[in-house]
Amino acid sequence: TFKYFCMVHPWMEGIVTVQAEMMEEEETYLHGMSSDSTVEVVIEATPATPVSGQPLSLEITFHDNEGTKIKHVNYAIVATQDGNQVLSKSDGHTHTGEDSLTTSALASAGSVDIQVTLKGQGLPDVDPSIWTGPKGDVIKLTVVPEFGPIAGVILAISIVSIIALTAKTRVIPKL
């Protein structure tokens, strides 16, 4: 907790309180688009950043360029961390435009690279040559570690330094 006051208006004072971040289950949203801009791939990753020893839950959704979910999308997906495969599915299909996947437990808190290959749109039990839409497009996405706690500490140190420097030098910054 740090007290401060305005040197121009000494009656104006306040307190800055720095607290630890509360742990909540948050998500990261990743977006990628097919080369012809007809298919958007959205992946919701939970937790929001990779955690060593825990799997990453991936909710994948396929949208057209108007935001409507695309049914009967065939795809392949591979997720790697530090060069090791943590998820591989070569015969992905979604009837509704949504699918849920889970990686194996992650070996570190490092970034996770995800590669989705679009194979076309159509029922999985029919000849793939009649599937429509983009085929062979590779969409690459990455879930990166969060730097929030580090950024918070740097911000707190910066604020305290500015307050201390201003109080010692009696310099009033002009906006």
mmCIF file of C-alpha atoms in Angstrom:
data_model
loop_
_atom_site.group_PDB
_atom_site.id
_atom_site.type_symbol
_atom_site.label_atom_id
_atom_site.label_comp_id
_atom_site.label_asym_id
_atom_site.label_seq_id
_atom_site.Cartn_x
_atom_site.Cartn_y
_atom_site.Cartn_z
ATOM 1 C CA THR A 1 0.000 0.000 0.000
ATOM 2 C CA PHE A 2 1.431 3.375 -1.055
ATOM 3 C CA LYS A 3 0.082 6.786 -0.072
ATOM 4 C CA TYR A 4 0.399 9.732 -2.453
ATOM 5 C CA PHE A 5 -0.766 13.326 -2.762
ATOM 6 C CA CYS A 6 -0.921 16.071 -5.375
ATOM 7 C CA MET A 7 1.802 18.674 -4.915
ATOM 8 C CA VAL A 8 -0.323 21.332 -6.615
ATOM 9 C CA HIS A 9 -3.445 20.482 -4.609
ATOM 10 C CA PRO A 10 -2.141 19.025 -1.313
ATOM 11 C CA TRP A 11 -5.651 18.202 -0.110
ATOM 12 C CA MET A 12 -5.920 15.718 -3.004
ATOM 13 C CA GLU A 13 -4.482 12.436 -1.783
ATOM 14 C CA GLY A 14 -4.937 8.758 -2.356
ATOM 15 C CA ILE A 15 -3.630 5.269 -1.789
ATOM 16 C CA VAL A 16 -2.370 2.726 -4.324
ATOM 17 C CA THR A 17 -2.779 -0.865 -3.168
ATOM 18 C CA VAL A 18 -1.027 -3.627 -5.110
ATOM 19 C CA GLN A 19 -2.507 -7.098 -4.621
ATOM 20 C CA ALA A 20 -1.730 -10.537 -5.969
ATOM 21 C CA GLU A 21 -3.720 -11.541 -9.024
ATOM 22 C CA MET A 22 -6.791 -13.607 -8.220
ATOM 23 C CA MET A 23 -6.727 -16.966 -9.960
ATOM 24 C CA GLU A 24 -9.689 -17.437 -12.260
ATOM 25 C CA GLU A 25 -10.264 -19.928 -15.023
ATOM 26 C CA GLU A 26 -9.832 -17.736 -18.081
ATOM 27 C CA GLU A 27 -9.659 -18.528 -21.764
ATOM 28 C CA THR A 28 -7.549 -17.410 -24.670
ATOM 29 C CA TYR A 29 -9.241 -16.976 -28.036
ATOM 30 C CA LEU A 30 -7.205 -17.692 -31.167
ATOM 31 C CA HIS A 31 -8.442 -16.802 -34.655
ATOM 32 C CA GLY A 32 -7.243 -17.949 -38.073
ATOM 33 C CA MET A 33 -8.669 -17.685 -41.585
ATOM 34 C CA SER A 34 -8.514 -19.897 -44.661
ATOM 35 C CA SER A 35 -6.579 -18.536 -47.637
ATOM 36 C CA ASP A 36 -9.816 -17.728 -49.484
ATOM 37 C CA SER A 37 -11.371 -16.092 -46.366
ATOM 38 C CA THR A 38 -14.396 -18.424 -46.384
ATOM 39 C CA VAL A 39 -13.579 -20.332 -43.184
ATOM 40 C CA GLU A 40 -12.595 -18.794 -39.856
ATOM 41 C CA VAL A 41 -11.170 -21.124 -37.219
ATOM 42 C CA VAL A 42 -11.645 -19.981 -33.624
ATOM 43 C CA ILE A 43 -10.005 -21.882 -30.782
ATOM 44 C CA GLU A 44 -10.861 -21.189 -27.148
ATOM 45 C CA ALA A 45 -8.031 -22.496 -24.966
ATOM 46 C CA THR A 46 -8.549 -23.152 -21.247
ATOM 47 C CA PRO A 47 -6.686 -22.341 -19.078
ATOM 48 C CA ALA A 48 -5.745 -19.068 -20.752
ATOM 49 C CA THR A 49 -2.049 -19.884 -20.629
ATOM 50 C CA PRO A 50 -0.198 -23.204 -20.637
ATOM 51 C CA VAL A 51 0.362 -24.718 -17.174
ATOM 52 C CA SER A 52 3.023 -27.362 -16.587
ATOM 53 C CA GLY A 53 1.491 -30.729 -15.665
ATOM 54 C CA GLN A 54 -2.025 -29.790 -16.833
ATOM 55 C CA PRO A 55 -3.751 -30.481 -20.149
ATOM 56 C CA LEU A 56 -5.030 -27.686 -22.358
ATOM 57 C CA SER A 57 -8.727 -27.828 -23.247
ATOM 58 C CA LEU A 58 -9.451 -26.636 -26.794
ATOM 59 C CA GLU A 59 -12.900 -25.682 -28.062
ATOM 60 C CA ILE A 60 -12.659 -25.328 -31.840
ATOM 61 C CA THR A 61 -15.331 -23.574 -33.894
ATOM 62 C CA PHE A 62 -15.583 -23.109 -37.647
ATOM 63 C CA HIS A 63 -17.403 -20.002 -39.005
ATOM 64 C CA ASP A 64 -18.097 -18.683 -42.477
ATOM 65 C CA ASN A 65 -17.227 -15.092 -43.379
ATOM 66 C CA GLU A 66 -20.619 -13.941 -41.997
ATOM 67 C CA GLY A 67 -20.033 -15.522 -38.577
ATOM 68 C CA THR A 68 -22.361 -18.511 -39.049
ATOM 69 C CA LYS A 69 -21.113 -21.888 -37.828
ATOM 70 C CA ILE A 70 -20.161 -24.230 -40.664
ATOM 71 C CA LYS A 71 -21.517 -27.769 -40.353
ATOM 72 C CA HIS A 72 -19.718 -30.937 -41.441
ATOM 73 C CA VAL A 73 -16.169 -29.578 -41.444
ATOM 74 C CA ASN A 74 -13.427 -32.190 -41.849
ATOM 75 C CA TYR A 75 -10.049 -31.262 -40.445
ATOM 76 C CA ALA A 76 -6.794 -32.461 -38.933
ATOM 77 C CA ILE A 77 -5.236 -30.863 -35.870
ATOM 78 C CA VAL A 78 -1.786 -31.173 -34.309
ATOM 79 C CA ALA A 79 -0.617 -29.363 -31.158
ATOM 80 C CA THR A 80 3.029 -29.326 -30.099
ATOM 81 C CA GLN A 81 4.944 -27.910 -27.157
ATOM 82 C CA ASP A 82 8.739 -27.648 -27.176
ATOM 83 C CA GLY A 83 8.801 -29.894 -30.262
ATOM 84 C CA ASN A 84 6.734 -32.655 -28.614
ATOM 85 C CA GLN A 85 3.255 -33.598 -29.822
ATOM 86 C CA VAL A 86 0.602 -33.074 -27.149
ATOM 87 C CA LEU A 87 -2.421 -33.595 -29.440
ATOM 88 C CA SER A 88 -2.915 -35.210 -32.832
ATOM 89 C CA LYS A 89 -6.169 -35.937 -34.612
ATOM 90 C CA SER A 90 -6.090 -36.632 -38.348
ATOM 91 C CA ASP A 91 -9.772 -37.453 -38.869
ATOM 92 C CA GLY A 92 -11.536 -34.538 -37.147
ATOM 93 C CA HIS A 93 -15.150 -33.932 -38.139
ATOM 94 C CA THR A 94 -17.795 -31.699 -36.638
ATOM 95 C CA HIS A 95 -21.485 -32.023 -37.446
ATOM 96 C CA THR A 96 -22.339 -28.738 -35.694
ATOM 97 C CA GLY A 97 -19.328 -26.512 -36.432
ATOM 98 C CA GLU A 98 -17.901 -27.057 -32.931
ATOM 99 C CA ASP A 99 -15.596 -29.656 -31.430
ATOM 100 C CA SER A 100 -13.891 -30.190 -28.057
ATOM 101 C CA LEU A 101 -10.365 -31.530 -27.737
ATOM 102 C CA THR A 102 -7.895 -31.947 -24.886
ATOM 103 C CA THR A 103 -4.120 -32.146 -25.058
ATOM 104 C CA SER A 104 -2.084 -34.497 -22.943
ATOM 105 C CA ALA A 105 -0.561 -33.006 -19.775
ATOM 106 C CA LEU A 106 1.862 -30.253 -20.754
ATOM 107 C CA ALA A 107 5.543 -30.660 -19.904
ATOM 108 C CA SER A 108 6.086 -26.952 -19.280
ATOM 109 C CA ALA A 109 4.414 -23.548 -19.187
ATOM 110 C CA GLY A 110 5.886 -22.789 -22.622
ATOM 111 C CA SER A 111 3.851 -21.867 -25.677
ATOM 112 C CA VAL A 112 1.725 -24.458 -27.487
ATOM 113 C CA ASP A 113 1.680 -24.383 -31.292
ATOM 114 C CA ILE A 114 -1.550 -25.516 -32.962
ATOM 115 C CA GLN A 115 -1.882 -26.397 -36.621
ATOM 116 C CA VAL A 116 -5.327 -26.968 -38.146
ATOM 117 C CA THR A 117 -5.513 -28.386 -41.678
ATOM 118 C CA LEU A 118 -8.843 -27.919 -43.443
ATOM 119 C CA LYS A 119 -9.885 -30.994 -45.434
ATOM 120 C CA GLY A 120 -13.230 -29.777 -46.825
ATOM 121 C CA GLN A 121 -16.893 -29.758 -45.913
ATOM 122 C CA GLY A 122 -19.062 -32.839 -46.242
ATOM 123 C CA LEU A 123 -20.206 -35.966 -44.472
ATOM 124 C CA PRO A 124 -17.343 -38.195 -43.364
ATOM 125 C CA ASP A 125 -18.845 -41.346 -44.914
ATOM 126 C CA VAL A 126 -18.975 -39.948 -48.480
ATOM 127 C CA ASP A 127 -16.194 -39.665 -51.046
ATOM 128 C CA PRO A 128 -13.825 -36.831 -49.954
ATOM 129 C CA SER A 129 -13.414 -35.744 -53.570
ATOM 130 C CA ILE A 130 -16.933 -34.248 -53.479
ATOM 131 C CA TRP A 131 -16.350 -32.299 -50.259
ATOM 132 C CA THR A 132 -16.593 -28.535 -50.763
ATOM 133 C CA GLY A 133 -14.751 -25.567 -49.300
ATOM 134 C CA PRO A 134 -11.054 -25.085 -48.728
ATOM 135 C CA LYS A 135 -8.937 -28.242 -48.815
ATOM 136 C CA GLY A 136 -5.361 -28.388 -47.622
ATOM 137 C CA ASP A 137 -5.288 -24.925 -46.035
ATOM 138 C CA VAL A 138 -3.080 -24.943 -42.946
ATOM 139 C CA ILE A 139 -3.932 -22.486 -40.174
ATOM 140 C CA LYS A 140 -1.260 -22.000 -37.511
ATOM 141 C CA LEU A 141 -2.074 -20.618 -34.068
ATOM 142 C CA THR A 142 -0.108 -20.340 -30.807
ATOM 143 C CA VAL A 143 -1.179 -20.271 -27.150
ATOM 144 C CA VAL A 144 1.510 -18.220 -25.426
ATOM 145 C CA PRO A 145 2.382 -17.924 -21.738
ATOM 146 C CA GLU A 146 0.927 -14.905 -19.986
ATOM 147 C CA PHE A 147 3.282 -12.213 -18.811
ATOM 148 C CA GLY A 148 0.624 -10.484 -16.685
ATOM 149 C CA PRO A 149 2.204 -11.010 -13.254
ATOM 150 C CA ILE A 150 5.578 -9.755 -14.477
ATOM 151 C CA ALA A 151 3.969 -6.761 -16.179
ATOM 152 C CA GLY A 152 2.042 -6.011 -12.964
ATOM 153 C CA VAL A 153 5.212 -5.996 -10.875
ATOM 154 C CA ILE A 154 6.965 -3.727 -13.392
ATOM 155 C CA LEU A 155 3.970 -1.374 -13.408
ATOM 156 C CA ALA A 156 3.891 -1.224 -9.589
ATOM 157 C CA ILE A 157 7.634 -0.512 -9.406
ATOM 158 C CA SER A 158 7.273 2.183 -12.072
ATOM 159 C CA ILE A 159 4.434 3.928 -10.226
ATOM 160 C CA VAL A 160 6.297 3.851 -6.912
ATOM 161 C CA SER A 161 9.470 5.163 -8.582
ATOM 162 C CA ILE A 162 7.630 8.029 -10.243
ATOM 163 C CA ILE A 163 5.909 8.985 -6.975
ATOM 164 C CA ALA A 164 9.188 8.797 -5.034
ATOM 165 C CA LEU A 165 11.129 10.759 -7.660
ATOM 166 C CA THR A 166 8.443 13.439 -7.876
ATOM 167 C CA ALA A 167 8.268 13.759 -4.082
ATOM 168 C CA LYS A 168 12.072 14.043 -3.702
ATOM 169 C CA THR A 169 12.711 16.472 -6.540
ATOM 170 C CA ARG A 170 9.536 18.489 -6.120
ATOM 171 C CA VAL A 171 9.210 18.465 -9.889
ATOM 172 C CA ILE A 172 5.668 18.627 -11.110
ATOM 173 C CA PRO A 173 5.258 17.011 -14.509
ATOM 174 C CA LYS A 174 3.170 19.069 -16.925
ATOM 175 C CA LEU A 175 0.685 17.256 -19.133
#
